[in-house]
mmCIF file of C-alpha atoms and ligand atoms in Angstrom:
data_model
loop_
_atom_site.group_PDB
_atom_site.id
_atom_site.type_symbol
_atom_site.label_atom_id
_atom_site.label_comp_id
_atom_site.label_asym_id
_atom_site.label_seq_id
_atom_site.Cartn_x
_atom_site.Cartn_y
_atom_site.Cartn_z
ATOM 1 C CA UNK A 21 0.060 0.061 0.265
ATOM 2 C CA UNK A 22 1.295 3.590 -0.744
ATOM 3 C CA UNK A 23 2.240 5.645 2.034
ATOM 4 C CA UNK A 24 -0.036 8.724 2.836
ATOM 5 C CA UNK A 25 2.356 11.476 2.996
ATOM 6 C CA UNK A 26 -0.651 14.362 2.908
ATOM 7 C CA UNK A 27 -0.452 16.557 5.831
ATOM 8 C CA UNK A 28 -2.662 19.478 4.520
ATOM 9 C CA UNK A 29 -5.313 19.909 1.964
ATOM 10 C CA UNK A 30 -6.793 23.143 1.061
ATOM 11 C CA UNK A 31 -9.626 22.962 -1.098
ATOM 12 C CA UNK A 32 -11.396 25.761 -3.057
ATOM 13 C CA UNK A 33 -11.297 28.001 -0.477
ATOM 14 C CA UNK A 34 -13.393 31.420 -1.142
ATOM 15 C CA UNK A 35 -13.081 34.385 1.100
ATOM 16 C CA UNK A 36 -14.938 37.500 0.600
ATOM 17 C CA UNK A 37 -14.269 40.698 2.570
ATOM 18 C CA UNK A 38 -16.476 43.668 1.671
ATOM 19 C CA UNK A 39 -17.858 41.986 -1.479
ATOM 20 C CA UNK A 40 -14.367 41.595 -3.021
ATOM 21 C CA UNK A 41 -12.621 38.158 -3.317
ATOM 22 C CA UNK A 42 -9.640 37.885 -1.198
ATOM 23 C CA UNK A 43 -9.115 34.067 -1.693
ATOM 24 C CA UNK A 44 -10.666 32.831 -4.968
ATOM 25 C CA UNK A 45 -11.506 29.128 -5.121
ATOM 26 C CA UNK A 46 -7.714 28.483 -4.101
ATOM 27 C CA UNK A 47 -6.318 24.899 -3.710
ATOM 28 C CA UNK A 48 -3.225 24.299 -1.600
ATOM 29 C CA UNK A 49 -1.338 20.984 -0.502
ATOM 30 C CA UNK A 50 1.448 20.471 1.984
ATOM 31 C CA UNK A 51 3.180 16.894 2.589
ATOM 32 C CA UNK A 52 4.370 15.807 5.876
ATOM 33 C CA UNK A 53 7.882 17.537 6.467
ATOM 34 C CA UNK A 54 7.542 19.473 3.482
ATOM 35 C CA UNK A 55 9.431 22.624 3.258
ATOM 36 C CA UNK A 56 7.120 25.136 0.947
ATOM 37 C CA UNK A 57 7.453 28.553 -0.042
ATOM 38 C CA UNK A 58 4.739 30.871 -0.683
ATOM 39 C CA UNK A 59 5.563 33.990 -2.863
ATOM 40 C CA UNK A 60 3.173 36.381 -3.897
ATOM 41 C CA UNK A 61 2.719 40.277 -4.590
ATOM 42 C CA UNK A 62 1.583 42.524 -1.675
ATOM 43 C CA UNK A 63 -2.268 41.902 -1.245
ATOM 44 C CA UNK A 64 -2.592 38.685 -3.096
ATOM 45 C CA UNK A 65 -3.842 36.855 -0.032
ATOM 46 C CA UNK A 66 -0.777 35.280 1.884
ATOM 47 C CA UNK A 67 -1.840 36.438 5.059
ATOM 48 C CA UNK A 68 -5.521 35.682 4.599
ATOM 49 C CA UNK A 69 -4.289 32.179 3.591
ATOM 50 C CA UNK A 70 -1.912 31.659 6.637
ATOM 51 C CA UNK A 71 -4.857 33.147 9.080
ATOM 52 C CA UNK A 72 -7.622 30.548 7.409
ATOM 53 C CA UNK A 73 -4.985 27.637 7.993
ATOM 54 C CA UNK A 74 -4.285 28.840 11.446
ATOM 55 C CA UNK A 75 -7.841 29.175 12.352
ATOM 56 C CA UNK A 76 -8.696 32.781 12.663
ATOM 57 C CA UNK A 77 -12.192 33.009 12.830
ATOM 58 C CA UNK A 78 -12.812 36.234 12.345
ATOM 59 C CA UNK A 79 -12.031 35.126 8.336
ATOM 60 C CA UNK A 80 -15.259 33.518 7.334
ATOM 61 C CA UNK A 81 -15.035 30.933 4.850
ATOM 62 C CA UNK A 82 -17.607 31.330 1.951
ATOM 63 C CA UNK A 83 -16.650 28.077 0.535
ATOM 64 C CA UNK A 84 -13.938 25.365 0.863
ATOM 65 C CA UNK A 85 -12.499 22.936 3.316
ATOM 66 C CA UNK A 86 -9.414 22.870 5.279
ATOM 67 C CA UNK A 87 -8.109 19.274 5.653
ATOM 68 C CA UNK A 88 -5.527 18.322 8.303
ATOM 69 C CA UNK A 89 -4.440 14.878 8.502
ATOM 70 C CA UNK A 90 -7.444 13.838 6.689
ATOM 71 C CA UNK A 91 -9.676 15.986 9.534
ATOM 72 C CA UNK A 92 -11.547 18.813 8.299
ATOM 73 C CA UNK A 93 -10.403 21.303 10.962
ATOM 74 C CA UNK A 94 -12.273 24.507 9.560
ATOM 75 C CA UNK A 95 -14.280 25.127 11.910
ATOM 76 C CA UNK A 96 -11.688 24.368 14.935
ATOM 77 C CA UNK A 97 -10.533 27.262 17.240
ATOM 78 C CA UNK A 98 -6.928 28.447 17.034
ATOM 79 C CA UNK A 99 -6.345 26.564 19.996
ATOM 80 C CA UNK A 100 -7.749 23.238 18.789
ATOM 81 C CA UNK A 101 -5.245 23.674 15.613
ATOM 82 C CA UNK A 102 -2.402 23.944 17.909
ATOM 83 C CA UNK A 103 -3.207 20.666 19.343
ATOM 84 C CA UNK A 104 -3.980 19.125 16.051
ATOM 85 C CA UNK A 105 -0.196 20.721 15.175
ATOM 86 C CA UNK A 106 -1.067 23.690 13.152
ATOM 87 C CA UNK A 107 1.274 26.567 14.659
ATOM 88 C CA UNK A 108 1.200 30.283 12.732
ATOM 89 C CA UNK A 109 4.461 32.339 13.911
ATOM 90 C CA UNK A 110 2.997 35.748 14.529
ATOM 91 C CA UNK A 111 4.742 38.790 13.609
ATOM 92 C CA UNK A 112 4.281 40.921 16.713
ATOM 93 C CA UNK A 113 4.194 38.002 19.684
ATOM 94 C CA UNK A 114 3.162 39.517 23.255
ATOM 95 C CA UNK A 115 5.154 40.240 25.803
ATOM 96 C CA UNK A 116 4.835 38.116 29.028
ATOM 97 C CA UNK A 117 5.352 40.040 32.466
ATOM 98 C CA UNK A 118 7.173 37.945 34.907
ATOM 99 C CA UNK A 119 7.967 34.917 32.668
ATOM 100 C CA UNK A 120 12.118 34.756 31.969
ATOM 101 C CA UNK A 121 13.236 33.357 28.865
ATOM 102 C CA UNK A 122 15.172 30.696 30.761
ATOM 103 C CA UNK A 123 12.084 29.190 31.940
ATOM 104 C CA UNK A 124 11.063 28.333 28.304
ATOM 105 C CA UNK A 125 14.468 27.492 27.666
ATOM 106 C CA UNK A 126 14.375 24.894 30.291
ATOM 107 C CA UNK A 127 11.051 23.287 29.340
ATOM 108 C CA UNK A 128 12.169 22.822 25.407
ATOM 109 C CA UNK A 129 15.933 22.173 26.619
ATOM 110 C CA UNK A 130 17.341 24.368 24.082
ATOM 111 C CA UNK A 131 21.326 23.484 23.500
ATOM 112 C CA UNK A 132 23.791 25.185 25.474
ATOM 113 C CA UNK A 133 25.118 27.992 23.533
ATOM 114 C CA UNK A 134 22.643 27.891 21.094
ATOM 115 C CA UNK A 135 20.995 31.179 21.978
ATOM 116 C CA UNK A 136 22.261 34.400 23.459
ATOM 117 C CA UNK A 137 23.107 33.899 27.118
ATOM 118 C CA UNK A 138 21.471 37.382 27.985
ATOM 119 C CA UNK A 139 18.281 36.896 25.808
ATOM 120 C CA UNK A 140 17.326 34.085 28.070
ATOM 121 C CA UNK A 141 17.627 35.738 31.563
ATOM 122 C CA UNK A 142 15.285 38.326 30.396
ATOM 123 C CA UNK A 143 11.265 38.596 30.655
ATOM 124 C CA UNK A 144 9.889 37.261 27.314
ATOM 125 C CA UNK A 145 9.680 39.660 24.733
ATOM 126 C CA UNK A 146 10.058 42.755 27.172
ATOM 127 C CA UNK A 147 11.862 45.254 25.307
ATOM 128 C CA UNK A 148 12.866 42.642 22.785
ATOM 129 C CA UNK A 149 14.271 44.150 19.324
ATOM 130 C CA UNK A 150 12.216 42.441 16.391
ATOM 131 C CA UNK A 151 14.929 39.935 15.698
ATOM 132 C CA UNK A 152 14.747 38.810 19.340
ATOM 133 C CA UNK A 153 10.828 38.705 19.415
ATOM 134 C CA UNK A 154 10.960 36.260 16.389
ATOM 135 C CA UNK A 155 13.824 33.811 18.095
ATOM 136 C CA UNK A 156 11.727 33.918 21.554
ATOM 137 C CA UNK A 157 8.533 33.317 19.384
ATOM 138 C CA UNK A 158 10.276 30.384 17.604
ATOM 139 C CA UNK A 159 11.557 28.867 20.861
ATOM 140 C CA UNK A 160 8.056 28.964 22.160
ATOM 141 C CA UNK A 161 6.786 27.133 19.213
ATOM 142 C CA UNK A 162 9.223 24.249 19.719
ATOM 143 C CA UNK A 163 7.403 23.414 22.874
ATOM 144 C CA UNK A 164 4.013 23.208 21.076
ATOM 145 C CA UNK A 165 5.151 19.927 19.390
ATOM 146 C CA UNK A 166 3.893 21.294 16.066
ATOM 147 C CA UNK A 167 3.239 19.348 12.861
ATOM 148 C CA UNK A 168 3.135 22.497 10.609
ATOM 149 C CA UNK A 169 4.659 25.736 11.273
ATOM 150 C CA UNK A 170 3.449 28.898 9.197
ATOM 151 C CA UNK A 171 5.891 31.386 9.059
ATOM 152 C CA UNK A 172 4.551 34.638 7.628
ATOM 153 C CA UNK A 173 7.192 37.076 6.428
ATOM 154 C CA UNK A 174 9.342 36.185 9.858
ATOM 155 C CA UNK A 175 12.302 37.792 7.932
ATOM 156 C CA UNK A 176 10.647 41.121 7.339
ATOM 157 C CA UNK A 177 12.936 43.628 9.021
ATOM 158 C CA UNK A 178 15.759 41.320 9.976
ATOM 159 C CA UNK A 179 19.451 41.785 9.460
ATOM 160 C CA UNK A 180 21.374 39.237 7.404
ATOM 161 C CA UNK A 181 22.902 37.972 10.717
ATOM 162 C CA UNK A 182 19.479 37.528 12.638
ATOM 163 C CA UNK A 183 18.039 36.012 9.521
ATOM 164 C CA UNK A 184 20.629 33.549 9.503
ATOM 165 C CA UNK A 185 20.000 32.761 13.328
ATOM 166 C CA UNK A 186 16.268 32.457 12.740
ATOM 167 C CA UNK A 187 16.854 30.141 9.956
ATOM 168 C CA UNK A 188 19.323 28.190 12.127
ATOM 169 C CA UNK A 189 16.441 27.353 14.756
ATOM 170 C CA UNK A 190 14.063 26.890 12.244
ATOM 171 C CA UNK A 191 16.101 24.264 10.697
ATOM 172 C CA UNK A 192 17.422 22.592 13.713
ATOM 173 C CA UNK A 193 14.216 22.654 15.667
ATOM 174 C CA UNK A 194 11.576 21.768 12.931
ATOM 175 C CA UNK A 195 12.813 20.842 9.608
ATOM 176 C CA UNK A 196 15.508 18.306 10.811
ATOM 177 C CA UNK A 197 12.566 16.939 13.072
ATOM 178 C CA UNK A 198 10.045 16.286 10.429
ATOM 179 C CA UNK A 199 7.856 19.222 11.093
ATOM 180 C CA UNK A 200 6.329 20.980 7.583
ATOM 181 C CA UNK A 201 7.125 24.546 7.138
ATOM 182 C CA UNK A 202 5.529 27.099 5.164
ATOM 183 C CA UNK A 203 7.006 30.142 4.511
ATOM 184 C CA UNK A 204 5.733 33.178 3.253
ATOM 185 C CA UNK A 205 8.412 35.768 2.197
ATOM 186 C CA UNK A 206 9.610 38.439 -0.303
ATOM 187 C CA UNK A 207 13.022 37.512 0.025
ATOM 188 C CA UNK A 208 15.540 35.048 -1.445
ATOM 189 C CA UNK A 209 17.780 34.899 1.489
ATOM 190 C CA UNK A 210 15.666 32.865 3.819
ATOM 191 C CA UNK A 211 14.664 30.691 1.261
ATOM 192 C CA UNK A 212 18.761 30.243 0.232
ATOM 193 C CA UNK A 213 19.060 29.357 3.967
ATOM 194 C CA UNK A 214 16.202 26.873 4.478
ATOM 195 C CA UNK A 215 15.926 25.284 0.777
ATOM 196 C CA UNK A 216 12.317 24.825 0.185
ATOM 197 C CA UNK A 217 11.356 21.947 -2.168
ATOM 198 C CA UNK A 218 8.437 23.265 -3.730
ATOM 199 C CA UNK A 219 7.366 26.968 -4.354
ATOM 200 C CA UNK A 220 3.898 28.136 -4.971
ATOM 201 C CA UNK A 221 2.893 31.425 -6.477
ATOM 202 C CA UNK A 222 -0.104 33.216 -5.414
ATOM 203 C CA UNK A 223 -1.793 36.211 -7.208
ATOM 204 C CA UNK A 224 -5.295 37.612 -6.736
ATOM 205 C CA UNK A 225 -6.357 34.947 -3.869
ATOM 206 C CA UNK A 226 -5.629 31.802 -6.189
ATOM 207 C CA UNK A 227 -2.222 29.730 -6.684
ATOM 208 C CA UNK A 228 -1.131 30.044 -10.292
ATOM 209 C CA UNK A 229 1.942 28.458 -10.588
ATOM 210 C CA UNK A 230 4.064 25.799 -8.520
ATOM 211 C CA UNK A 231 7.977 25.183 -9.014
ATOM 212 C CA UNK A 232 10.490 23.007 -7.882
ATOM 213 C CA UNK A 233 13.267 25.608 -8.233
ATOM 214 C CA UNK A 234 12.834 28.411 -5.966
ATOM 215 C CA UNK A 235 15.833 30.296 -7.875
ATOM 216 C CA UNK A 236 13.964 29.938 -10.914
ATOM 217 C CA UNK A 237 10.684 31.631 -9.453
ATOM 218 C CA UNK A 238 12.664 34.216 -7.892
ATOM 219 C CA UNK A 239 14.581 35.400 -11.224
ATOM 220 C CA UNK A 240 11.705 35.539 -13.046
ATOM 221 C CA UNK A 241 9.836 37.677 -10.601
ATOM 222 C CA UNK A 242 12.922 39.935 -10.041
ATOM 223 C CA UNK A 243 12.920 40.180 -14.030
ATOM 224 C CA UNK A 244 9.509 40.385 -14.910
ATOM 225 C CA UNK A 245 7.511 40.856 -11.827
ATOM 226 C CA UNK A 246 4.885 38.210 -10.400
ATOM 227 C CA UNK A 247 2.459 38.354 -13.503
ATOM 228 C CA UNK A 248 5.128 36.848 -15.370
ATOM 229 C CA UNK A 249 4.568 33.814 -13.135
ATOM 230 C CA UNK A 250 1.291 32.793 -14.982
ATOM 231 C CA UNK A 251 2.891 32.075 -18.077
ATOM 232 C CA UNK A 252 6.011 30.995 -17.406
ATOM 233 C CA UNK A 253 6.452 27.358 -18.797
ATOM 234 C CA UNK A 254 8.903 26.245 -16.331
ATOM 235 C CA UNK A 255 6.034 26.287 -13.685
ATOM 236 C CA UNK A 256 4.122 23.368 -13.196
ATOM 237 C CA UNK A 257 0.441 24.250 -13.711
ATOM 238 C CA UNK A 258 -1.698 24.341 -10.481
ATOM 239 C CA UNK A 259 -4.134 22.123 -10.306
HETATM 240 P P1 ADP B 310 -0.840 39.782 1.560
HETATM 241 O O1 ADP B 310 -0.322 39.042 2.914
HETATM 242 O O2 ADP B 310 -0.441 38.805 0.536
HETATM 243 O O3 ADP B 310 -0.110 40.852 1.492
HETATM 244 P P2 ADP B 310 -3.299 39.998 2.882
HETATM 245 O O4 ADP B 310 -4.040 38.560 2.879
HETATM 246 O O5 ADP B 310 -2.930 40.566 3.897
HETATM 247 O O6 ADP B 310 -2.218 39.927 1.712
HETATM 248 O O7 ADP B 310 -4.650 40.578 2.134
HETATM 249 C C1 ADP B 310 -5.306 40.273 0.876
HETATM 250 C C2 ADP B 310 -6.416 41.495 0.267
HETATM 251 O O8 ADP B 310 -7.209 41.379 1.179
HETATM 252 C C3 ADP B 310 -6.081 42.689 0.512
HETATM 253 O O9 ADP B 310 -6.499 43.373 -0.562
HETATM 254 C C4 ADP B 310 -5.912 43.435 1.964
HETATM 255 O O10 ADP B 310 -6.452 44.720 1.726
HETATM 256 C C5 ADP B 310 -7.565 42.596 2.240
HETATM 257 N N1 ADP B 310 -7.955 42.454 3.250
HETATM 258 C C6 ADP B 310 -7.301 41.775 4.278
HETATM 259 N N2 ADP B 310 -7.749 41.795 5.527
HETATM 260 C C7 ADP B 310 -8.582 42.685 5.668
HETATM 261 C C8 ADP B 310 -9.762 43.136 6.284
HETATM 262 N N3 ADP B 310 -9.817 43.186 7.581
HETATM 263 N N4 ADP B 310 -10.886 44.066 5.941
HETATM 264 C C9 ADP B 310 -10.857 44.738 4.421
HETATM 265 N N5 ADP B 310 -9.600 44.260 3.825
HETATM 266 C C10 ADP B 310 -8.882 43.187 3.978
HETATM 267 MG MG1 MG B 311 0.804 39.354 4.660
#
């Protein structure tokens, strides 16, 4: 019997906000342990898709299904999705009064010397820089034992060193442990570091193309803009 590797199956999603179709019959799959990139212009629906998968119930589905491990989860609360294994890394994690980073670190056994010593003695997210917040967020996520982590522009506002640090955590704690990753980004740097095996292009709320070579996609976008990805013959057609 063939092994079923399917983790997430998003089927025919339609989301309308104020009469405008934000997701337009969108289909999207992720296999177990897969590292997938999602690229698309501003306003194309990337964050909306991320939120629908993670269970932001403020976004009403007009149509469609979200299957996770064969189970229909589109009515699940965000908490229930986290227990199922779906986690969205938020861009502005809240600070936690009185709880020190070191408390988390102990619970998740972050390797010695891996994370900045000074950082772990501080209260969670209090006065953290953008990069420190993201690192602390990722470390908290490791304790949730996820099966799919969605990273919505985790690299935005990070310098190259911090991007490297963040990528190292993602690689060691998620990718190397078989956790699937959905990377939403505008930049090649994080893709060079995480090496997605598939890249999906979203325009106007629909996946218009897929490619196994993210460098191809980046090159096309840089040279011609996202629109060209609709026609590029190197792309596998979206189903
Ligand atoms: P992306 O992450 O690809 O930049 P988003 O998913 O954030 O795009 O947004 C897609 C479109 O939906 C945009 O045109 C945005 O203005 C619109 N949109 C998203 N959320 C809302 C909202 N709460 N109210 C009105 N429009 C929204
Ligand atoms: Mg966005």
